[in-house]
PDB file of C-alpha atoms in Angstrom:
ATOM      1  CA  UNK A   1     104.476 105.829 136.626  1.00  0.00           C
ATOM      2  CA  UNK A   2     105.394 105.960 140.289  1.00  0.00           C
ATOM      3  CA  UNK A   3     105.084 104.110 143.557  1.00  0.00           C
ATOM      4  CA  UNK A   4     106.136 100.685 142.224  1.00  0.00           C
ATOM      5  CA  UNK A   5     107.488  98.430 144.999  1.00  0.00           C
ATOM      6  CA  UNK A   6     108.362  95.488 142.734  1.00  0.00           C
ATOM      7  CA  UNK A   7     109.512  95.215 139.127  1.00  0.00           C
ATOM      8  CA  UNK A   8     106.872  96.720 136.878  1.00  0.00           C
ATOM      9  CA  UNK A   9     106.020  94.659 133.815  1.00  0.00           C
ATOM     10  CA  UNK A  10     106.040  96.858 130.733  1.00  0.00           C
ATOM     11  CA  UNK A  11     104.702  95.845 127.330  1.00  0.00           C
ATOM     12  CA  UNK A  12     106.367  97.603 124.391  1.00  0.00           C
ATOM     13  CA  UNK A  13     104.422  97.291 121.155  1.00  0.00           C
ATOM     14  CA  UNK A  14     107.399  97.559 118.887  1.00  0.00           C
ATOM     15  CA  UNK A  15     108.997  96.904 115.545  1.00  0.00           C
ATOM     16  CA  UNK A  16     110.435 100.419 115.195  1.00  0.00           C
ATOM     17  CA  UNK A  17     113.917 101.689 115.956  1.00  0.00           C
ATOM     18  CA  UNK A  18     112.506 103.626 118.903  1.00  0.00           C
ATOM     19  CA  UNK A  19     110.899 100.485 120.313  1.00  0.00           C
ATOM     20  CA  UNK A  20     114.215  98.640 120.213  1.00  0.00           C
ATOM     21  CA  UNK A  21     116.072 101.596 121.717  1.00  0.00           C
ATOM     22  CA  UNK A  22     113.554 101.834 124.551  1.00  0.00           C
ATOM     23  CA  UNK A  23     113.844  98.108 125.304  1.00  0.00           C
ATOM     24  CA  UNK A  24     117.635  98.447 125.460  1.00  0.00           C
ATOM     25  CA  UNK A  25     117.382 101.500 127.710  1.00  0.00           C
ATOM     26  CA  UNK A  26     115.033  99.669 130.097  1.00  0.00           C
ATOM     27  CA  UNK A  27     117.155  96.508 130.298  1.00  0.00           C
ATOM     28  CA  UNK A  28     119.568  97.696 133.036  1.00  0.00           C
ATOM     29  CA  UNK A  29     116.808  99.173 135.230  1.00  0.00           C
ATOM     30  CA  UNK A  30     116.067  96.589 137.940  1.00  0.00           C
ATOM     31  CA  UNK A  31     112.592  97.982 138.667  1.00  0.00           C
ATOM     32  CA  UNK A  32     111.396  97.353 135.095  1.00  0.00           C
ATOM     33  CA  UNK A  33     110.665  94.053 133.379  1.00  0.00           C
ATOM     34  CA  UNK A  34     110.066  94.569 129.659  1.00  0.00           C
ATOM     35  CA  UNK A  35     108.369  92.422 127.055  1.00  0.00           C
ATOM     36  CA  UNK A  36     108.521  93.612 123.440  1.00  0.00           C
ATOM     37  CA  UNK A  37     105.762  92.503 121.094  1.00  0.00           C
ATOM     38  CA  UNK A  38     106.333  92.339 117.328  1.00  0.00           C
ATOM     39  CA  UNK A  39     103.546  91.870 114.807  1.00  0.00           C
ATOM     40  CA  UNK A  40     105.399  89.156 112.900  1.00  0.00           C
ATOM     41  CA  UNK A  41     104.890  90.639 109.440  1.00  0.00           C
ATOM     42  CA  UNK A  42     108.626  90.471 108.705  1.00  0.00           C
ATOM     43  CA  UNK A  43     110.204  87.031 108.537  1.00  0.00           C
ATOM     44  CA  UNK A  44     113.588  88.174 109.889  1.00  0.00           C
ATOM     45  CA  UNK A  45     112.933  91.141 112.187  1.00  0.00           C
ATOM     46  CA  UNK A  46     115.654  92.931 114.129  1.00  0.00           C
ATOM     47  CA  UNK A  47     114.964  91.730 117.668  1.00  0.00           C
ATOM     48  CA  UNK A  48     115.077  94.100 120.644  1.00  0.00           C
ATOM     49  CA  UNK A  49     116.845  93.378 123.917  1.00  0.00           C
ATOM     50  CA  UNK A  50     115.038  91.311 126.512  1.00  0.00           C
ATOM     51  CA  UNK A  51     111.913  89.207 126.226  1.00  0.00           C
ATOM     52  CA  UNK A  52     110.139  89.155 122.875  1.00  0.00           C
ATOM     53  CA  UNK A  53     106.768  87.845 121.744  1.00  0.00           C
ATOM     54  CA  UNK A  54     105.832  87.642 118.075  1.00  0.00           C
ATOM     55  CA  UNK A  55     102.311  87.654 116.627  1.00  0.00           C
ATOM     56  CA  UNK A  56      98.982  89.360 117.130  1.00  0.00           C
ATOM     57  CA  UNK A  57      96.817  89.387 120.234  1.00  0.00           C
ATOM     58  CA  UNK A  58      93.458  88.690 118.627  1.00  0.00           C
ATOM     59  CA  UNK A  59      92.046  92.195 118.625  1.00  0.00           C
ATOM     60  CA  UNK A  60      91.079  94.404 121.542  1.00  0.00           C
ATOM     61  CA  UNK A  61      89.652  91.565 123.652  1.00  0.00           C
ATOM     62  CA  UNK A  62      92.767  89.454 123.218  1.00  0.00           C
ATOM     63  CA  UNK A  63      95.088  92.309 124.131  1.00  0.00           C
ATOM     64  CA  UNK A  64      92.952  93.206 127.147  1.00  0.00           C
ATOM     65  CA  UNK A  65      93.122  89.599 128.358  1.00  0.00           C
ATOM     66  CA  UNK A  66      96.902  89.559 127.857  1.00  0.00           C
ATOM     67  CA  UNK A  67      97.381  92.750 129.883  1.00  0.00           C
ATOM     68  CA  UNK A  68      95.358  91.337 132.755  1.00  0.00           C
ATOM     69  CA  UNK A  69      96.821  87.820 132.684  1.00  0.00           C
ATOM     70  CA  UNK A  70     100.408  89.015 132.474  1.00  0.00           C
ATOM     71  CA  UNK A  71      99.850  91.752 135.071  1.00  0.00           C
ATOM     72  CA  UNK A  72     101.190  94.444 132.768  1.00  0.00           C
ATOM     73  CA  UNK A  73     101.760  97.719 134.642  1.00  0.00           C
ATOM     74  CA  UNK A  74     102.192  99.967 131.593  1.00  0.00           C
ATOM     75  CA  UNK A  75     102.019  99.824 127.799  1.00  0.00           C
ATOM     76  CA  UNK A  76     104.211 101.774 125.394  1.00  0.00           C
ATOM     77  CA  UNK A  77     102.908 101.842 121.833  1.00  0.00           C
ATOM     78  CA  UNK A  78     106.108 102.200 119.799  1.00  0.00           C
ATOM     79  CA  UNK A  79     104.594 100.936 116.564  1.00  0.00           C
ATOM     80  CA  UNK A  80     104.959 102.675 113.209  1.00  0.00           C
ATOM     81  CA  UNK A  81     103.176 106.056 112.981  1.00  0.00           C
ATOM     82  CA  UNK A  82     100.898 104.549 110.312  1.00  0.00           C
ATOM     83  CA  UNK A  83      99.938 101.473 112.361  1.00  0.00           C
ATOM     84  CA  UNK A  84      96.611 103.125 113.213  1.00  0.00           C
ATOM     85  CA  UNK A  85      94.726  99.892 113.882  1.00  0.00           C
ATOM     86  CA  UNK A  86      97.242  98.670 116.452  1.00  0.00           C
ATOM     87  CA  UNK A  87      97.260 102.059 118.155  1.00  0.00           C
ATOM     88  CA  UNK A  88      93.462 102.045 118.347  1.00  0.00           C
ATOM     89  CA  UNK A  89      93.503  98.516 119.793  1.00  0.00           C
ATOM     90  CA  UNK A  90      96.158  99.480 122.337  1.00  0.00           C
ATOM     91  CA  UNK A  91      94.151 102.510 123.404  1.00  0.00           C
ATOM     92  CA  UNK A  92      90.944 100.529 123.860  1.00  0.00           C
ATOM     93  CA  UNK A  93      92.568  97.561 125.586  1.00  0.00           C
ATOM     94  CA  UNK A  94      94.587  99.711 127.986  1.00  0.00           C
ATOM     95  CA  UNK A  95      91.443 101.560 128.983  1.00  0.00           C
ATOM     96  CA  UNK A  96      89.534  98.315 129.564  1.00  0.00           C
ATOM     97  CA  UNK A  97      92.362  96.812 131.624  1.00  0.00           C
ATOM     98  CA  UNK A  98      92.988 100.114 133.458  1.00  0.00           C
ATOM     99  CA  UNK A  99      96.653 100.133 132.397  1.00  0.00           C
ATOM    100  CA  UNK A 100      98.519 103.385 131.630  1.00  0.00           C
ATOM    101  CA  UNK A 101      99.374 103.838 127.957  1.00  0.00           C
ATOM    102  CA  UNK A 102     102.077 105.949 126.367  1.00  0.00           C
ATOM    103  CA  UNK A 103     102.425 106.446 122.610  1.00  0.00           C
ATOM    104  CA  UNK A 104     106.044 106.831 121.546  1.00  0.00           C
ATOM    105  CA  UNK A 105     106.081 108.720 118.227  1.00  0.00           C
ATOM    106  CA  UNK A 106     109.063 110.421 116.658  1.00  0.00           C
ATOM    107  CA  UNK A 107     108.173 113.821 115.184  1.00  0.00           C
ATOM    108  CA  UNK A 108     107.128 114.032 111.561  1.00  0.00           C
ATOM    109  CA  UNK A 109     109.167 115.814 108.917  1.00  0.00           C
ATOM    110  CA  UNK A 110     109.222 119.587 108.414  1.00  0.00           C
ATOM    111  CA  UNK A 111     109.430 121.136 104.964  1.00  0.00           C
ATOM    112  CA  UNK A 112     112.730 122.900 104.283  1.00  0.00           C
ATOM    113  CA  UNK A 113     113.642 125.696 101.850  1.00  0.00           C
ATOM    114  CA  UNK A 114     113.989 124.196  98.386  1.00  0.00           C
ATOM    115  CA  UNK A 115     111.513 121.372  99.026  1.00  0.00           C
ATOM    116  CA  UNK A 116     108.632 120.764  96.617  1.00  0.00           C
ATOM    117  CA  UNK A 117     106.196 118.805  98.771  1.00  0.00           C
ATOM    118  CA  UNK A 118     102.650 117.799  97.998  1.00  0.00           C
ATOM    119  CA  UNK A 119     100.967 116.704 101.220  1.00  0.00           C
ATOM    120  CA  UNK A 120      98.063 114.292 100.760  1.00  0.00           C
ATOM    121  CA  UNK A 121      95.729 112.656 103.287  1.00  0.00           C
ATOM    122  CA  UNK A 122      96.023 109.103 102.002  1.00  0.00           C
ATOM    123  CA  UNK A 123      97.535 106.734  99.432  1.00  0.00           C
ATOM    124  CA  UNK A 124      94.555 106.939  97.095  1.00  0.00           C
ATOM    125  CA  UNK A 125      95.027 110.694  96.748  1.00  0.00           C
ATOM    126  CA  UNK A 126      98.740 110.181  96.162  1.00  0.00           C
ATOM    127  CA  UNK A 127      97.997 107.737  93.336  1.00  0.00           C
ATOM    128  CA  UNK A 128      95.656 110.203  91.618  1.00  0.00           C
ATOM    129  CA  UNK A 129      98.208 113.014  91.835  1.00  0.00           C
ATOM    130  CA  UNK A 130     101.215 111.161  90.419  1.00  0.00           C
ATOM    131  CA  UNK A 131     100.556 111.365  86.635  1.00  0.00           C
ATOM    132  CA  UNK A 132     100.620 115.172  86.887  1.00  0.00           C
ATOM    133  CA  UNK A 133     104.021 115.188  88.604  1.00  0.00           C
ATOM    134  CA  UNK A 134     106.130 112.703  86.660  1.00  0.00           C
ATOM    135  CA  UNK A 135     106.378 109.321  84.983  1.00  0.00           C
ATOM    136  CA  UNK A 136     109.145 107.592  86.951  1.00  0.00           C
ATOM    137  CA  UNK A 137     108.202 107.174  90.611  1.00  0.00           C
ATOM    138  CA  UNK A 138     110.184 106.025  93.643  1.00  0.00           C
ATOM    139  CA  UNK A 139     107.797 104.411  96.145  1.00  0.00           C
ATOM    140  CA  UNK A 140     108.919 104.126  99.764  1.00  0.00           C
ATOM    141  CA  UNK A 141     105.512 103.611 101.356  1.00  0.00           C
ATOM    142  CA  UNK A 142     106.003  99.971 102.413  1.00  0.00           C
ATOM    143  CA  UNK A 143     105.219  96.747 100.628  1.00  0.00           C
ATOM    144  CA  UNK A 144     101.626  96.596 101.866  1.00  0.00           C
ATOM    145  CA  UNK A 145     100.887 100.010 100.345  1.00  0.00           C
ATOM    146  CA  UNK A 146     101.926  99.282  96.763  1.00  0.00           C
ATOM    147  CA  UNK A 147      98.490  97.926  95.826  1.00  0.00           C
ATOM    148  CA  UNK A 148      97.147 101.491  96.077  1.00  0.00           C
ATOM    149  CA  UNK A 149      99.125 102.310  92.909  1.00  0.00           C
ATOM    150  CA  UNK A 150      98.185  99.201  90.919  1.00  0.00           C
ATOM    151  CA  UNK A 151      95.897 101.100  88.530  1.00  0.00           C
ATOM    152  CA  UNK A 152      98.309 103.937  87.754  1.00  0.00           C
ATOM    153  CA  UNK A 153      99.320 102.769  84.282  1.00  0.00           C
ATOM    154  CA  UNK A 154     100.802 106.144  83.298  1.00  0.00           C
ATOM    155  CA  UNK A 155     103.764 105.701  85.663  1.00  0.00           C
ATOM    156  CA  UNK A 156     106.758 103.412  86.077  1.00  0.00           C
ATOM    157  CA  UNK A 157     107.515 102.511  89.688  1.00  0.00           C
ATOM    158  CA  UNK A 158     110.578 101.610  91.688  1.00  0.00           C
ATOM    159  CA  UNK A 159     109.515 100.295  95.092  1.00  0.00           C
ATOM    160  CA  UNK A 160     111.768  99.606  98.047  1.00  0.00           C
ATOM    161  CA  UNK A 161     110.893  97.318 100.929  1.00  0.00           C
ATOM    162  CA  UNK A 162     112.487  94.759 103.228  1.00  0.00           C
ATOM    163  CA  UNK A 163     110.402  91.912 101.781  1.00  0.00           C
ATOM    164  CA  UNK A 164     108.641  91.404  98.417  1.00  0.00           C
ATOM    165  CA  UNK A 165     105.247  93.092  97.983  1.00  0.00           C
ATOM    166  CA  UNK A 166     102.040  91.103  97.717  1.00  0.00           C
ATOM    167  CA  UNK A 167      98.599  91.767  96.275  1.00  0.00           C
ATOM    168  CA  UNK A 168      97.774  93.799  93.169  1.00  0.00           C
ATOM    169  CA  UNK A 169     100.844  95.517  91.733  1.00  0.00           C
ATOM    170  CA  UNK A 170     101.438  98.181  89.065  1.00  0.00           C
ATOM    171  CA  UNK A 171     102.059  96.772  85.603  1.00  0.00           C
ATOM    172  CA  UNK A 172     105.392  98.609  85.395  1.00  0.00           C
ATOM    173  CA  UNK A 173     107.150  97.911  88.660  1.00  0.00           C
ATOM    174  CA  UNK A 174     110.729  97.198  89.682  1.00  0.00           C
ATOM    175  CA  UNK A 175     111.176  95.938  93.238  1.00  0.00           C
ATOM    176  CA  UNK A 176     114.260  96.773  95.265  1.00  0.00           C
ATOM    177  CA  UNK A 177     114.712  94.698  98.425  1.00  0.00           C
ATOM    178  CA  UNK A 178     116.803  96.599 100.929  1.00  0.00           C
ATOM    179  CA  UNK A 179     116.884  97.579 104.582  1.00  0.00           C
ATOM    180  CA  UNK A 180     118.077 100.913 105.946  1.00  0.00           C
ATOM    181  CA  UNK A 181     119.644 102.989 107.281  1.00  0.00           C
ATOM    182  CA  UNK A 182     120.224 104.861 104.031  1.00  0.00           C
ATOM    183  CA  UNK A 183     122.508 107.823 103.352  1.00  0.00           C
ATOM    184  CA  UNK A 184     121.872 111.038 101.451  1.00  0.00           C
ATOM    185  CA  UNK A 185     124.660 110.183  99.014  1.00  0.00           C
ATOM    186  CA  UNK A 186     123.289 106.712  98.411  1.00  0.00           C
ATOM    187  CA  UNK A 187     119.737 107.986  97.963  1.00  0.00           C
ATOM    188  CA  UNK A 188     120.851 110.614  95.491  1.00  0.00           C
ATOM    189  CA  UNK A 189     122.738 107.995  93.482  1.00  0.00           C
ATOM    190  CA  UNK A 190     119.666 105.731  93.454  1.00  0.00           C
ATOM    191  CA  UNK A 191     117.350 108.523  92.282  1.00  0.00           C
ATOM    192  CA  UNK A 192     119.800 109.495  89.561  1.00  0.00           C
ATOM    193  CA  UNK A 193     120.453 105.939  88.376  1.00  0.00           C
ATOM    194  CA  UNK A 194     116.750 105.228  87.909  1.00  0.00           C
ATOM    195  CA  UNK A 195     115.961 108.677  86.481  1.00  0.00           C
ATOM    196  CA  UNK A 196     113.303 109.259  89.127  1.00  0.00           C
ATOM    197  CA  UNK A 197     110.873 112.144  88.568  1.00  0.00           C
ATOM    198  CA  UNK A 198     108.972 112.051  91.868  1.00  0.00           C
ATOM    199  CA  UNK A 199     109.307 110.502  95.325  1.00  0.00           C
ATOM    200  CA  UNK A 200     106.320 109.108  97.234  1.00  0.00           C
ATOM    201  CA  UNK A 201     106.682 108.438 100.948  1.00  0.00           C
ATOM    202  CA  UNK A 202     104.793 108.473 104.231  1.00  0.00           C
ATOM    203  CA  UNK A 203     105.465 111.081 106.891  1.00  0.00           C
ATOM    204  CA  UNK A 204     107.027 108.535 109.220  1.00  0.00           C
ATOM    205  CA  UNK A 205     109.755 110.853 110.522  1.00  0.00           C
ATOM    206  CA  UNK A 206     113.285 109.782 111.279  1.00  0.00           C
ATOM    207  CA  UNK A 207     116.055 109.864 108.692  1.00  0.00           C
ATOM    208  CA  UNK A 208     115.707 112.590 106.068  1.00  0.00           C
ATOM    209  CA  UNK A 209     118.208 111.062 103.625  1.00  0.00           C
ATOM    210  CA  UNK A 210     115.748 110.516 100.760  1.00  0.00           C
ATOM    211  CA  UNK A 211     114.122 113.903 101.306  1.00  0.00           C
ATOM    212  CA  UNK A 212     117.505 115.615 101.298  1.00  0.00           C
ATOM    213  CA  UNK A 213     118.437 113.832  98.066  1.00  0.00           C
ATOM    214  CA  UNK A 214     115.135 114.801  96.433  1.00  0.00           C
ATOM    215  CA  UNK A 215     115.670 118.437  97.448  1.00  0.00           C
ATOM    216  CA  UNK A 216     119.165 118.479  95.980  1.00  0.00           C
ATOM    217  CA  UNK A 217     117.854 117.078  92.691  1.00  0.00           C
ATOM    218  CA  UNK A 218     114.847 119.409  92.607  1.00  0.00           C
ATOM    219  CA  UNK A 219     112.359 116.517  92.674  1.00  0.00           C
ATOM    220  CA  UNK A 220     108.778 116.830  93.904  1.00  0.00           C
ATOM    221  CA  UNK A 221     107.777 114.734  96.909  1.00  0.00           C
ATOM    222  CA  UNK A 222     104.297 113.354  97.552  1.00  0.00           C
ATOM    223  CA  UNK A 223     104.051 113.044 101.336  1.00  0.00           C
ATOM    224  CA  UNK A 224     101.219 111.045 102.885  1.00  0.00           C
ATOM    225  CA  UNK A 225     100.081 112.549 106.187  1.00  0.00           C
ATOM    226  CA  UNK A 226      99.929 110.458 109.351  1.00  0.00           C
ATOM    227  CA  UNK A 227      96.616 109.182 110.670  1.00  0.00           C
ATOM    228  CA  UNK A 228      95.491 111.158 113.717  1.00  0.00           C
ATOM    229  CA  UNK A 229      96.310 109.935 117.201  1.00  0.00           C
ATOM    230  CA  UNK A 230      93.504 108.943 119.582  1.00  0.00           C
ATOM    231  CA  UNK A 231      92.046 111.890 121.518  1.00  0.00           C
ATOM    232  CA  UNK A 232      93.794 112.789 124.786  1.00  0.00           C
ATOM    233  CA  UNK A 233      96.630 110.313 124.172  1.00  0.00           C
ATOM    234  CA  UNK A 234      99.816 110.581 126.220  1.00  0.00           C
ATOM    235  CA  UNK A 235     102.582 111.081 123.658  1.00  0.00           C
ATOM    236  CA  UNK A 236     106.370 110.990 123.983  1.00  0.00           C
ATOM    237  CA  UNK A 237     108.454 112.310 121.070  1.00  0.00           C
ATOM    238  CA  UNK A 238     111.698 110.612 122.153  1.00  0.00           C
ATOM    239  CA  UNK A 239     112.965 107.454 123.798  1.00  0.00           C
ATOM    240  CA  UNK A 240     114.340 109.599 126.628  1.00  0.00           C
ATOM    241  CA  UNK A 241     110.889 111.040 127.386  1.00  0.00           C
ATOM    242  CA  UNK A 242     109.335 107.559 127.296  1.00  0.00           C
ATOM    243  CA  UNK A 243     111.986 106.233 129.660  1.00  0.00           C
ATOM    244  CA  UNK A 244     111.309 109.096 132.062  1.00  0.00           C
ATOM    245  CA  UNK A 245     107.599 108.247 132.003  1.00  0.00           C
ATOM    246  CA  UNK A 246     108.372 104.609 132.770  1.00  0.00           C
ATOM    247  CA  UNK A 247     111.049 105.116 135.402  1.00  0.00           C
ATOM    248  CA  UNK A 248     109.643 104.397 138.887  1.00  0.00           C
ATOM    249  CA  UNK A 249     109.541 107.503 141.023  1.00  0.00           C
ATOM    250  CA  UNK A 250     109.818 109.913 138.096  1.00  0.00           C
ATOM    251  CA  UNK A 251     107.245 112.424 137.020  1.00  0.00           C
ATOM    252  CA  UNK A 252     105.607 111.834 133.638  1.00  0.00           C
ATOM    253  CA  UNK A 253     107.450 113.671 130.867  1.00  0.00           C
ATOM    254  CA  UNK A 254     104.784 113.354 128.222  1.00  0.00           C
ATOM    255  CA  UNK A 255     102.056 115.539 126.815  1.00  0.00           C
ATOM    256  CA  UNK A 256      98.474 114.839 125.777  1.00  0.00           C
ATOM    257  CA  UNK A 257      98.089 114.406 122.009  1.00  0.00           C
TER     258      UNK A 257
END
């Protein structure tokens, strides 16, 4: 963005660590006025710096109306890499309101020597694969994803999430309520204590603690691939690159997706 003569109103679609870090980085910049929007799916979210709104917009039309009414100058989609619906809505609404959009996405994970990864396109494929890999499964795919494993009777599951899961659940399930950050040592102890045979997670990027622990223990990992980004999206891999894109007078530091 460039050429702003008054504070530019920026909407950060957040909920992630990167969204909070970007809001904090923008706070001392006088030419930026930031509003962070959280979906409201967590009852006690970690709030970012500055103004915060909680709740949905009412689809593409509602978000488009919000961008126009609030005179938003730019949108940064800093939602979870698997929040494909919100990203699609942000893309459509920004185009309709003629507002620049940046997608802030941390890089996904890269397989290391000693890893035993099984990449799959979706949760359903992960569920079908599990009985061939082990009986005791550590699920870190989020509480809304556990229903995908409800019919896998051959496995025992340990799931970890910030809040209790809802919907159909596996018949043999132990729920662990916890919030990160987690350490490699702690993850290894957890895997060992529960005699885990296989780890299931989404390629969300960020901390590699559980992947490092699985590698050290020689455990297979079922890794669910990210949904694709919208065509021709502007993407920033770091908070620093997103801040450069937002800073008035700076050249965009982002690449098409």
